[in-house]
Short mmCIF file of C-alpha atoms in Angstrom, two decimals:
data_model
loop_
_atom_site.label_atom_id
_atom_site.label_comp_id
_atom_site.label_asym_id
_atom_site.label_seq_id
_atom_site.Cartn_x
_atom_site.Cartn_y
_atom_site.Cartn_z
CA MET A 1 13.68 114.81 106.94
CA ILE A 2 16.08 114.35 103.70
CA LEU A 3 19.13 115.09 105.95
CA ASN A 4 18.01 112.89 108.44
CA PHE A 5 18.35 110.69 105.91
CA PHE A 6 21.49 111.60 103.43
CA LYS A 7 23.08 111.17 107.81
CA TYR A 8 21.74 107.57 108.54
CA LEU A 9 23.05 106.70 104.66
CA PHE A 10 26.30 108.09 105.23
CA SER A 11 26.75 106.16 108.99
CA ILE A 12 25.58 102.77 107.20
CA ILE A 13 28.67 103.32 104.49
CA ILE A 14 30.80 103.98 107.45
CA ILE A 15 30.34 101.05 108.99
CA LEU A 16 30.27 98.88 105.67
CA GLN A 17 34.28 100.23 105.23
CA PHE A 18 34.94 99.66 108.47
CA PHE A 19 33.96 95.87 107.67
CA ILE A 20 35.97 96.35 104.71
CA VAL A 21 38.17 97.43 105.80
CA ASN A 22 38.56 94.91 108.47
CA THR A 23 38.06 92.42 106.01
CA PHE A 24 40.65 93.34 103.87
CA THR A 25 43.76 93.62 106.00
CA ILE A 26 42.53 89.56 107.83
CA GLU A 27 42.45 88.48 103.69
CA ASN A 28 45.70 89.55 102.79
CA PHE A 29 47.77 89.52 105.55
CA SER A 30 48.47 86.44 107.44
CA LEU A 31 50.17 86.76 111.18
CA LYS A 32 53.45 83.87 111.78
CA ASP A 33 54.63 85.32 114.76
CA LYS A 34 53.90 87.61 117.68
CA LYS A 35 56.51 88.74 120.90
CA GLN A 36 56.22 90.87 123.60
CA VAL A 37 59.48 92.22 124.32
CA ASP A 38 60.35 94.78 126.98
CA SER A 39 57.79 97.50 126.09
CA GLU A 40 57.34 96.64 122.00
CA ASN A 41 54.91 93.85 120.72
CA ILE A 42 56.56 92.73 117.92
CA SER A 43 54.59 91.20 115.17
CA PHE A 44 55.62 89.17 112.30
CA TYR A 45 53.01 89.26 109.08
CA VAL A 46 53.19 88.09 105.43
CA TYR A 47 51.42 89.34 103.34
CA SER A 48 50.19 86.74 101.42
CA PRO A 49 49.50 88.05 97.24
CA GLY A 50 52.95 88.80 97.70
CA ASN A 51 54.79 87.11 99.82
CA ILE A 52 55.65 90.30 101.24
CA GLY A 53 57.14 90.07 105.27
CA ILE A 54 56.66 93.29 107.24
CA VAL A 55 57.72 92.90 111.22
CA VAL A 56 55.78 95.69 113.20
CA ILE A 57 57.16 96.72 116.41
CA GLN A 58 53.80 99.01 118.55
CA GLN A 59 55.75 101.45 121.03
CA ASP A 60 53.77 102.13 124.12
CA THR A 61 54.89 105.66 124.34
CA ASP A 62 54.17 108.50 127.10
CA ALA A 63 51.10 110.68 124.94
CA ASN A 64 53.13 113.88 125.98
CA LYS A 65 56.57 113.21 124.87
CA ALA A 66 57.45 112.73 121.55
CA GLN A 67 56.93 109.41 119.16
CA ASN A 68 58.96 108.80 116.16
CA PHE A 69 57.99 106.65 113.69
CA SER A 70 60.50 104.77 111.12
CA ILE A 71 60.24 102.17 108.55
CA GLU A 72 63.41 100.38 107.30
CA ILE A 73 63.12 98.37 103.94
CA ALA A 74 64.71 95.35 103.21
CA PHE A 75 66.16 92.91 100.52
CA LYS A 76 68.06 89.85 100.33
CA THR A 77 71.35 90.92 98.20
CA PRO A 78 74.23 88.45 98.23
CA THR A 79 77.46 89.73 97.96
CA GLU A 80 78.62 87.38 94.86
CA ASN A 81 81.85 88.83 93.70
CA ASN A 82 83.66 92.35 93.67
CA LYS A 83 82.45 94.43 91.92
CA GLY A 84 80.13 96.08 94.48
CA THR A 85 76.85 95.78 92.62
CA MET A 86 74.66 95.92 95.50
CA HIS A 87 76.34 99.20 96.47
CA ILE A 88 76.16 100.72 93.59
CA ILE A 89 72.43 99.59 93.32
CA GLU A 90 71.87 101.70 96.56
CA HIS A 91 73.30 104.61 95.22
CA CYS A 92 72.00 104.64 91.68
CA ILE A 93 68.36 103.92 93.59
CA LEU A 94 68.59 107.27 95.46
CA ASN A 95 68.68 109.17 91.88
CA GLY A 96 65.15 109.59 91.71
CA SER A 97 62.79 108.14 90.04
CA GLU A 98 60.29 108.07 86.77
CA ASN A 99 57.75 109.31 88.83
CA TYR A 100 60.11 111.87 91.19
CA PRO A 101 63.15 112.47 89.07
CA ILE A 102 65.83 114.37 91.89
CA LYS A 103 69.10 114.04 91.55
CA ASP A 104 70.05 113.38 95.46
CA LEU A 105 67.30 112.60 97.70
CA PHE A 106 69.49 112.67 100.88
CA TYR A 107 69.50 115.97 100.10
CA ALA A 108 65.90 116.59 99.59
CA VAL A 109 64.60 115.08 102.30
CA LYS A 110 67.27 117.39 104.46
CA ASN A 111 66.85 120.18 103.39
CA GLU A 112 62.58 119.57 102.67
CA TYR A 113 62.31 118.30 105.69
CA PRO A 114 65.22 118.50 108.48
CA ALA A 115 63.44 117.01 111.90
CA SER A 116 63.55 113.45 109.22
CA TYR A 117 66.31 111.26 108.78
CA ILE A 118 66.88 108.92 105.85
CA ASP A 119 69.50 106.16 104.89
CA ALA A 120 70.49 103.37 103.32
CA THR A 121 73.51 100.87 103.75
CA THR A 122 74.75 98.03 102.15
CA TYR A 123 75.62 94.52 103.86
CA HIS A 124 76.95 91.22 103.36
CA ASP A 125 73.67 89.84 102.61
CA PHE A 126 71.69 92.12 102.41
CA THR A 127 70.40 96.28 101.10
CA CYS A 128 68.64 98.41 103.58
CA TYR A 129 66.56 101.89 103.33
CA SER A 130 65.81 102.97 106.50
CA LEU A 131 63.08 106.78 106.95
CA GLU A 132 62.37 108.06 110.12
CA THR A 133 60.78 111.17 111.77
CA SER A 134 58.38 112.53 114.20
CA SER A 135 56.23 114.07 112.02
CA LYS A 136 53.30 111.35 110.95
CA LYS A 137 52.27 113.77 107.88
CA ASP A 138 56.38 113.99 106.78
CA PHE A 139 56.31 109.91 107.50
CA PHE A 140 53.76 109.09 104.74
CA LEU A 141 54.96 111.44 101.87
CA ILE A 142 58.79 110.77 102.36
CA PHE A 143 58.17 106.81 101.85
CA ASP A 144 56.21 107.96 98.99
CA VAL A 145 58.70 109.21 97.31
CA LEU A 146 61.11 106.27 99.18
CA TRP A 147 59.25 103.61 97.82
CA ASP A 148 59.34 104.69 93.87
CA CYS A 149 62.80 105.18 94.19
CA ILE A 150 63.30 101.34 95.01
CA PHE A 151 60.26 99.83 93.36
CA ARG A 152 60.77 102.21 89.66
CA PRO A 153 63.94 103.39 89.64
CA LYS A 154 65.10 106.01 87.13
CA PHE A 155 68.61 104.42 86.42
CA LEU A 156 66.80 101.42 84.82
CA THR A 157 66.25 104.10 81.97
CA ASP A 158 68.84 106.44 82.45
CA LYS A 159 72.79 105.08 82.14
CA LYS A 160 74.38 108.38 82.80
CA ILE A 161 73.17 107.78 86.87
CA PHE A 162 74.42 104.44 87.04
CA GLN A 163 78.07 105.76 85.33
CA LYS A 164 77.85 108.68 88.21
CA GLU A 165 77.63 106.06 90.83
CA SER A 166 80.00 103.45 89.39
CA PHE A 167 82.42 104.66 87.48
CA PHE A 168 82.86 106.57 83.98
CA TYR A 169 85.78 108.63 82.76
CA ASP A 170 85.81 111.51 83.31
CA SER A 171 86.90 113.70 79.90
CA HIS A 172 87.17 117.18 81.45
CA ASN A 173 89.79 115.99 83.36
CA ASN A 174 92.67 114.20 81.47
CA ASN A 175 90.06 111.06 81.74
CA LEU A 176 90.95 110.04 85.22
CA ILE A 177 88.50 107.63 86.58
CA ASN A 178 85.55 109.37 88.74
CA GLY A 179 82.36 108.10 90.29
CA SER A 180 81.17 108.12 93.71
CA VAL A 181 81.36 104.43 94.63
CA PHE A 182 84.78 104.61 93.08
CA TYR A 183 85.77 107.25 95.27
CA GLU A 184 84.67 105.80 98.33
CA VAL A 185 85.89 102.45 98.13
CA ALA A 186 89.13 103.76 97.20
CA GLY A 187 89.32 106.16 100.22
CA THR A 188 88.92 103.24 101.99
CA TYR A 189 91.69 100.50 100.40
CA THR A 190 93.92 103.13 101.16
CA PHE A 191 94.50 102.16 104.41
CA PRO A 192 96.12 98.23 103.87
CA GLN A 193 94.11 96.48 106.46
CA LYS A 194 91.52 96.87 104.06
CA ASN A 195 93.32 95.22 102.00
CA ILE A 196 94.92 92.77 105.04
CA CYS A 197 91.24 92.23 105.81
CA ARG A 198 89.86 91.03 102.50
CA PHE A 199 92.26 88.50 102.46
CA ILE A 200 91.46 86.71 105.56
CA ASN A 201 87.72 86.88 104.74
CA LYS A 202 88.32 85.49 101.45
CA GLN A 203 90.45 82.14 103.04
CA LEU A 204 87.68 82.20 105.58
CA PHE A 205 84.48 82.09 103.98
CA ASP A 206 82.92 80.61 101.04
CA ASN A 207 79.51 82.11 101.05
CA SER A 208 78.21 86.04 101.00
CA TYR A 209 81.30 87.31 103.90
CA GLN A 210 84.08 85.92 101.18
CA CYS A 211 83.62 88.95 98.65
CA ASP A 212 83.81 92.61 99.66
CA CYS A 213 80.26 93.89 99.65
CA GLY A 214 81.56 97.60 98.97
CA GLY A 215 83.85 96.62 95.80
CA THR A 216 87.48 96.68 95.43
CA PRO A 217 88.02 99.61 93.22
CA TRP A 218 90.19 97.78 90.51
CA ASN A 219 86.57 95.37 90.08
CA ILE A 220 84.11 97.61 90.24
CA LEU A 221 85.73 98.71 86.55
CA ASP A 222 84.19 95.18 85.83
CA LEU A 223 81.05 95.71 86.17
CA THR A 224 78.71 96.61 83.26
CA TYR A 225 75.27 98.20 83.10
CA LYS A 226 73.33 95.25 82.14
CA GLU A 227 74.84 93.54 85.20
CA ALA A 228 73.63 95.75 87.13
CA ILE A 229 70.06 95.89 86.04
CA ASP A 230 69.95 92.09 86.02
CA PHE A 231 71.00 92.19 89.42
CA TYR A 232 68.15 94.42 90.51
CA LYS A 233 65.21 92.80 88.37
CA LYS A 234 66.47 89.25 89.86
CA TYR A 235 66.40 90.77 93.52
CA TYR A 236 64.01 93.71 93.72
CA VAL A 237 61.00 92.05 94.29
CA PRO A 238 58.44 92.48 96.89
CA SER A 239 58.63 88.74 97.67
CA ASN A 240 62.73 89.06 98.37
CA MET A 241 61.53 92.09 100.60
CA LEU A 242 61.19 92.50 104.24
CA ILE A 243 59.67 96.04 105.64
CA VAL A 244 60.52 96.75 109.81
CA LEU A 245 58.01 99.17 110.84
CA ARG A 246 58.52 100.58 114.46
CA GLY A 247 56.21 103.13 116.18
CA ASN A 248 52.53 103.67 117.96
CA TYR A 249 50.82 102.56 114.95
CA ASN A 250 47.42 101.83 114.52
CA LEU A 251 48.22 98.88 113.04
CA ASN A 252 44.42 97.66 111.11
CA LYS A 253 45.01 100.87 109.79
CA ILE A 254 49.15 100.81 108.52
CA LEU A 255 48.49 97.78 106.83
CA THR A 256 45.20 98.46 105.00
CA TYR A 257 47.23 101.64 104.13
CA LEU A 258 50.03 99.70 102.79
CA ASP A 259 48.36 97.56 101.35
CA LYS A 260 46.39 99.62 99.09
CA GLU A 261 48.12 102.34 98.11
CA TYR A 262 51.55 99.87 97.54
CA PHE A 263 51.75 96.33 98.01
CA SER A 264 48.87 95.60 95.62
CA LYS A 265 50.03 98.22 92.44
CA ILE A 266 52.92 96.22 92.55
CA LEU A 267 54.06 93.66 89.51
CA VAL A 268 54.64 89.88 92.23
CA GLN A 269 57.29 88.66 89.42
CA LYS A 270 59.02 85.81 91.08
CA ASN A 271 58.85 84.04 94.57
CA LEU A 272 62.23 84.86 96.06
CA ASN A 273 62.29 83.61 99.84
CA LYS A 274 63.79 80.25 99.26
CA ILE A 275 66.94 81.37 98.36
CA GLU A 276 70.21 80.15 100.18
CA LEU A 277 72.78 83.39 100.44
CA ARG A 278 75.68 81.97 101.86
CA THR A 279 76.33 78.79 104.77
CA ASP A 280 76.94 78.50 108.61
CA SER A 281 79.92 79.01 108.94
CA SER A 282 79.97 76.75 112.22
CA SER A 283 79.60 74.21 109.41
CA GLY A 284 83.85 74.25 109.76
CA THR A 285 86.26 75.93 106.73
CA PRO A 286 89.99 74.01 106.15
CA THR A 287 92.49 75.47 107.75
CA LYS A 288 94.59 78.13 105.63
CA TYR A 289 98.19 79.55 105.46
CA PHE A 290 99.14 82.43 103.15
CA ILE A 291 101.17 85.18 102.10
CA SER A 292 99.61 88.09 100.49
CA GLU A 293 101.56 91.88 100.29
CA TYR A 294 100.23 95.02 101.09
CA ASP A 295 101.89 98.73 99.64
CA SER A 296 104.41 100.04 101.72
CA THR A 297 104.30 102.92 100.13
CA ILE A 298 101.73 104.33 102.64
CA TYR A 299 102.31 101.85 105.64
CA ASP A 300 106.01 101.23 107.46
CA GLU A 301 108.17 98.78 106.04
CA GLY A 302 107.25 96.37 108.86
CA LYS A 303 106.21 92.12 108.58
CA ILE A 304 102.06 91.68 109.40
CA ILE A 305 101.32 87.99 110.36
CA ASN A 306 97.57 87.44 111.69
CA ALA A 307 95.41 84.67 112.19
CA THR A 308 91.58 84.52 112.64
CA TYR A 309 89.27 82.17 114.24
CA LEU A 310 86.18 82.08 113.77
CA LEU A 311 84.17 81.61 117.17
CA LYS A 312 82.42 77.60 117.50
CA ASP A 313 78.94 79.26 117.24
CA ARG A 314 77.19 82.76 117.95
CA GLU A 315 76.14 82.85 121.04
CA ILE A 316 76.96 86.09 123.27
CA GLU A 317 78.53 83.82 125.68
CA THR A 318 81.05 82.58 123.58
CA PHE A 319 81.23 86.66 122.05
CA ILE A 320 82.09 87.70 125.58
CA GLY A 321 84.27 84.79 126.36
CA ALA A 322 86.33 86.21 123.08
CA SER A 323 86.07 89.91 124.74
CA ILE A 324 86.98 89.04 128.41
CA LEU A 325 90.10 87.12 126.86
CA SER A 326 90.98 89.97 124.29
CA ALA A 327 90.48 92.59 127.19
CA ILE A 328 92.69 90.47 129.44
CA CYS A 329 95.70 90.57 126.57
CA ASN A 330 95.68 93.96 125.65
CA SER A 331 95.56 95.07 128.90
CA LYS A 332 99.04 97.69 129.87
CA SER A 333 99.52 95.07 133.20
CA SER A 334 98.85 91.92 131.05
CA ASP A 335 101.72 89.38 130.78
CA PHE A 336 100.38 88.09 128.06
CA LYS A 337 103.45 90.81 125.50
CA LYS A 338 105.89 90.11 128.28
CA ILE A 339 105.52 85.96 126.89
CA ALA A 340 105.04 86.97 124.20
CA LEU A 341 107.44 89.52 123.27
CA GLU A 342 110.30 86.28 124.93
CA LYS A 343 108.55 84.11 122.12
CA GLY A 344 110.32 87.10 119.25
CA TYR A 345 106.27 89.48 118.87
CA ASP A 346 106.68 92.77 119.00
CA ASN A 347 103.25 94.53 119.84
CA LEU A 348 101.64 91.37 119.46
CA VAL A 349 97.87 92.07 119.64
CA LEU A 350 94.31 90.24 120.17
CA GLU A 351 91.15 91.22 118.81
CA ALA A 352 87.11 90.06 119.04
CA ILE A 353 85.59 91.30 116.38
CA GLY A 354 81.63 91.21 116.31
CA GLY A 355 78.98 90.86 114.00
CA ASN A 356 77.61 87.99 112.27
CA GLU A 357 80.76 86.47 112.21
CA LYS A 358 81.96 86.47 115.07
CA MET A 359 85.84 85.79 115.25
CA ILE A 360 88.73 86.26 117.27
CA SER A 361 92.35 87.58 115.95
CA PHE A 362 95.56 87.87 116.68
CA TRP A 363 98.54 90.42 114.65
CA SER A 364 101.75 91.40 115.31
CA LYS A 365 102.45 94.73 113.29
CA ARG A 366 105.94 95.23 113.74
CA SER A 367 108.37 93.72 112.48
CA ILE A 368 108.59 89.79 112.35
CA ASP A 369 110.68 87.72 110.02
CA SER A 370 109.99 87.15 106.50
CA ASN A 371 110.94 83.78 106.64
CA LEU A 372 108.37 82.73 109.73
CA ASN A 373 107.03 79.37 109.71
CA LEU A 374 103.02 79.73 109.77
CA GLN A 375 102.34 76.54 111.54
CA ILE A 376 105.06 77.86 114.03
CA PHE A 377 103.63 80.81 114.95
CA GLU A 378 100.05 79.42 114.92
CA SER A 379 101.96 76.86 117.38
CA ASP A 380 103.27 80.14 119.76
CA ILE A 381 100.28 81.46 119.44
CA LYS A 382 98.27 78.34 121.86
CA ASP A 383 101.30 78.51 124.11
CA ILE A 384 101.69 82.11 124.81
CA LEU A 385 97.67 82.68 126.13
CA ILE A 386 98.56 79.43 128.22
CA LYS A 387 101.12 80.98 130.23
CA THR A 388 99.13 84.05 130.16
CA LEU A 389 95.79 82.68 131.55
CA GLU A 390 98.58 80.66 134.43
CA THR A 391 99.48 83.80 136.15
CA LEU A 392 96.15 85.66 136.00
CA THR A 393 95.14 86.42 139.78
CA GLU A 394 91.70 86.84 141.01
CA LYS A 395 92.01 90.11 141.78
CA TYR A 396 92.91 91.58 138.26
CA LEU A 397 90.63 89.03 136.38
CA SER A 398 87.82 90.24 138.39
CA ASP A 399 88.98 93.98 137.53
CA VAL A 400 89.08 93.29 133.77
CA CYS A 401 85.50 91.75 134.23
CA ASN A 402 84.17 94.66 135.77
CA SER A 403 85.27 97.00 132.86
CA VAL A 404 83.95 94.41 130.05
CA LYS A 405 81.00 94.32 132.07
CA SER A 406 80.32 98.26 131.89
CA ASN A 407 81.66 98.34 127.91
CA LEU A 408 79.08 95.88 127.04
CA LEU A 409 75.89 97.53 128.74
CA LYS A 410 76.64 100.60 127.33
CA ARG A 411 76.65 99.04 124.29
CA LYS A 412 73.41 97.45 124.92
CA LEU A 413 71.57 100.08 125.65
CA ALA A 414 72.83 102.28 123.36
CA SER A 415 72.29 100.76 121.20
CA LYS A 416 68.73 98.34 121.45
CA LYS A 417 67.18 99.63 118.61
CA SER A 418 69.78 99.06 116.01
CA ILE A 419 71.50 96.24 116.98
CA GLU A 420 67.18 95.15 117.85
CA THR A 421 66.37 95.73 113.95
CA LEU A 422 69.78 93.94 112.68
CA VAL A 423 68.97 90.60 114.37
CA ILE A 424 65.52 90.80 112.52
CA PHE A 425 67.77 91.56 109.13
CA ASN A 426 69.35 88.72 109.93
CA ASN A 427 67.15 86.11 111.11
CA PHE A 428 65.39 87.18 107.90
CA THR A 429 68.52 86.41 105.58
CA TYR A 430 69.43 82.82 107.35
CA TYR A 431 65.98 81.37 108.57
CA ASN A 432 63.05 83.19 106.73
CA ASP A 433 62.41 83.74 110.74
CA PRO A 434 62.75 87.45 111.39
CA LEU A 435 61.90 86.82 114.99
CA LYS A 436 64.14 83.80 115.56
CA ASP A 437 66.69 85.44 118.26
CA ILE A 438 64.95 88.97 119.00
CA GLU A 439 63.09 87.46 122.48
CA LYS A 440 66.28 85.89 123.33
CA TYR A 441 68.57 88.76 122.70
CA SER A 442 66.10 90.96 124.88
CA GLN A 443 66.92 88.66 127.55
CA ILE A 444 70.59 88.60 127.75
CA ASN A 445 71.86 89.82 131.70
CA ILE A 446 75.37 91.18 130.60
CA ASN A 447 75.98 90.98 133.94
CA GLU A 448 75.10 87.34 135.68
CA ILE A 449 76.78 86.01 131.39
CA VAL A 450 80.04 88.16 132.95
CA ASP A 451 80.29 86.80 135.94
CA LYS A 452 80.03 83.14 134.31
CA VAL A 453 82.68 83.78 131.75
CA CYS A 454 84.84 85.50 134.31
CA ASN A 455 86.79 82.52 135.36
CA ILE A 456 90.10 80.80 134.49
CA SER A 457 88.58 77.10 134.48
CA TYR A 458 86.03 78.56 131.97
CA LEU A 459 87.90 80.85 129.98
CA LYS A 460 90.58 77.54 129.68
CA ASN A 461 87.70 75.95 127.91
CA PHE A 462 87.18 78.76 125.66
CA LEU A 463 90.44 78.25 124.29
CA GLN A 464 90.32 74.75 124.33
CA ASN A 465 87.40 74.77 121.93
CA ASN A 466 87.64 78.09 119.94
CA ILE A 467 91.65 78.18 119.15
CA ILE A 468 93.99 74.60 119.98
CA SER A 469 91.10 72.08 118.91
CA SER A 470 89.59 74.79 116.17
CA ASP A 471 89.41 73.92 112.66
CA ARG A 472 87.98 76.90 111.22
CA TYR A 473 91.05 79.88 111.36
CA THR A 474 93.49 80.85 108.81
CA ILE A 475 97.01 82.33 109.27
CA GLY A 476 98.41 84.63 107.28
CA LYS A 477 101.35 86.06 106.40
CA PHE A 478 101.93 89.87 104.90
CA LEU A 479 104.65 91.67 103.35
CA PRO A 480 105.60 94.84 101.61
CA LYS A 481 105.04 94.79 97.71
CA LYS A 482 109.06 95.11 97.36
CA ASN A 483 109.94 91.90 99.73
CA LEU A 484 107.08 89.40 98.64
CA ASN A 485 108.52 90.68 95.44
CA GLU A 486 112.03 89.17 96.47
CA LEU A 487 110.25 86.26 98.18
CA LEU A 488 108.60 85.07 94.56
CA ILE A 489 111.89 85.53 92.86
CA SER A 490 113.37 83.72 95.77
CA ASN A 491 110.89 80.91 95.74
CA ALA A 492 110.39 81.34 91.66
CA PHE A 493 113.80 80.83 91.37
CA GLN A 494 115.29 77.60 93.12
CA LYS A 495 111.93 75.65 91.85
CA LEU A 496 113.28 76.54 88.58
CA LYS A 497 116.85 75.46 90.17
CA ASN A 498 115.22 72.76 90.57
CA TYR A 499 113.20 71.78 87.78
CA VAL A 500 116.45 72.46 85.57
CA ILE A 501 118.65 69.87 87.60
CA SER A 502 115.13 67.39 86.88
CA ASN A 503 115.22 67.36 83.09
CA LYS A 504 118.68 68.55 82.58
CA ILE A 505 118.31 71.91 80.57
CA SER A 506 121.35 73.68 79.75
CA ASN A 507 120.01 76.30 77.84
CA MET A 508 118.86 79.71 80.26
CA SER A 509 116.41 80.58 77.43
CA GLU A 510 114.86 77.08 77.08
CA GLU A 511 114.88 76.84 80.68
CA ARG A 512 112.13 80.23 81.44
CA THR A 513 110.54 78.90 78.68
CA GLU A 514 110.49 75.53 79.74
CA PHE A 515 109.50 76.72 83.68
CA GLU A 516 106.81 79.14 82.57
CA LYS A 517 104.79 76.50 80.69
CA TRP A 518 105.28 74.70 83.86
CA LEU A 519 103.77 77.56 85.54
CA ALA A 520 100.69 77.63 82.87
CA LYS A 521 100.36 74.47 83.32
CA LYS A 522 99.58 75.12 86.98
CA ASP A 523 97.25 77.88 86.33
CA ILE A 524 99.50 80.23 88.87
CA LEU A 525 101.67 81.79 86.63
CA ALA A 526 99.87 84.98 86.20
CA ASP A 527 99.15 85.20 90.32
CA ILE A 528 103.07 85.45 90.59
CA LEU A 529 103.35 88.15 88.11
CA GLU A 530 100.38 90.26 89.79
CA CYS A 531 101.64 89.20 93.31
CA LYS A 532 98.06 87.62 93.95
CA LEU A 533 97.33 85.22 96.99
CA ILE A 534 99.91 82.31 97.42
CA ASN A 535 97.88 79.58 99.34
CA SER A 536 100.10 76.81 100.67
CA ASN A 537 96.85 74.12 101.26
CA SER A 538 96.30 74.53 96.81
CA ILE A 539 98.89 74.01 94.03
CA TYR A 540 100.66 77.24 95.36
CA GLY A 541 101.99 75.26 98.02
CA GLU A 542 103.93 73.07 95.57
CA VAL A 543 105.70 76.08 94.81
CA PHE A 544 106.22 78.24 97.61
CA ASN A 545 106.23 76.60 100.86
CA ASP A 546 107.11 78.49 104.64
#
């Protein structure tokens, strides 16, 4: 009798608990959007008490197949300068927390949970931490460590972690600069293309893409411990976070678990969901011409000239048009290089660049006359492209398009998961609507789009809209350092001569002093001495005209 009573009481408790759990979930999570994409049910919830965004991707998988469970946690982290702040914080977070004082989370997971995968990535406008495993038990164990490292990182109270990951002067090695991020980015900057692309972005954008999200070696040295902590406290708050869960989850159970064990225990500091991280490039940026330098000791002595155009929109059709144009121009059987060579451009290359900001870029990587006028290069590019399209035959165009179609299909199928996640996070930083384009992406028919784009009439319209009539492009000339110095000296000397003649100055020392005063007034002396960027659309154009 007593046993039956307790069985009855226990049943009542279970039933009540079930209703309490479901009420708890409904009360704290509001459904904002829901999509059926292929075999996935994608739901976007907001955890009301902390304004946390959660995207749950439920996958219907075969019970006999291995299932993977993954979670990705992203924070809006705008690239405000070249100090690599968000990149260094990403490294610091993986150095353990107060509850889990491990030195390297990557190493610990790899050794303790070999069937699991953990990663962290810094993008221009968000930072993402990822975890994936085939074991549900391991998933929750590792997630607990990752979550604690993100919200209770040890580096906030241990400056040595910050120094180890950013930079420090190694007393055991002749005071040489050491540091994980410093050496990581220093390695990438041994390639001149990295510097060149940085200058191009500087000209094209006035948003997060203008700076290097990973940091530059010389700017990392300017980052202070306090700046890193301030950045972390500003952006690593629940309301500035989006979580993507992917797997065959029980929706109520997983949301309830996250609420009870994690969300409810975090002190919500500030609502940053309405933060504007960057401007839409479609609003346009002014045309810019510039001269820059690269280190000739690690590259050939040739000059490099570049023209980069922002595409008119981010639609997949526009980017496929750019991809087909690139394939045509870079084909060995194309007349593009022959026509370019007749114009004096050796090895002219066209590149379609994807990502959130889609571009088309022209490079000539061999000897180009350092006196080449950039406006002439701009005109020549358009003329070369027009003549190239006039030489195309339908057969040749069809062969190129079939090749592009095959490559795009492989890329779409191979990276569906990663592209899907990037679409979610990019829309979170842009629109605060993570599912805005995910359905549209899933419905993309590569074959139909390529067939539409694959005709000369369409490509001519593409050329007109994205290049010929574009006002969102930049053209630059890149010279080895010694060539740039010669150019600077030559231009500066000519300007000095003009200044001397106009002001009737006879004493040479007086000439130099007066000229330096003139430069200082223009606020460009430092740039000349350090051989930095020269932009003919700004005040620099008064001194260094092409």
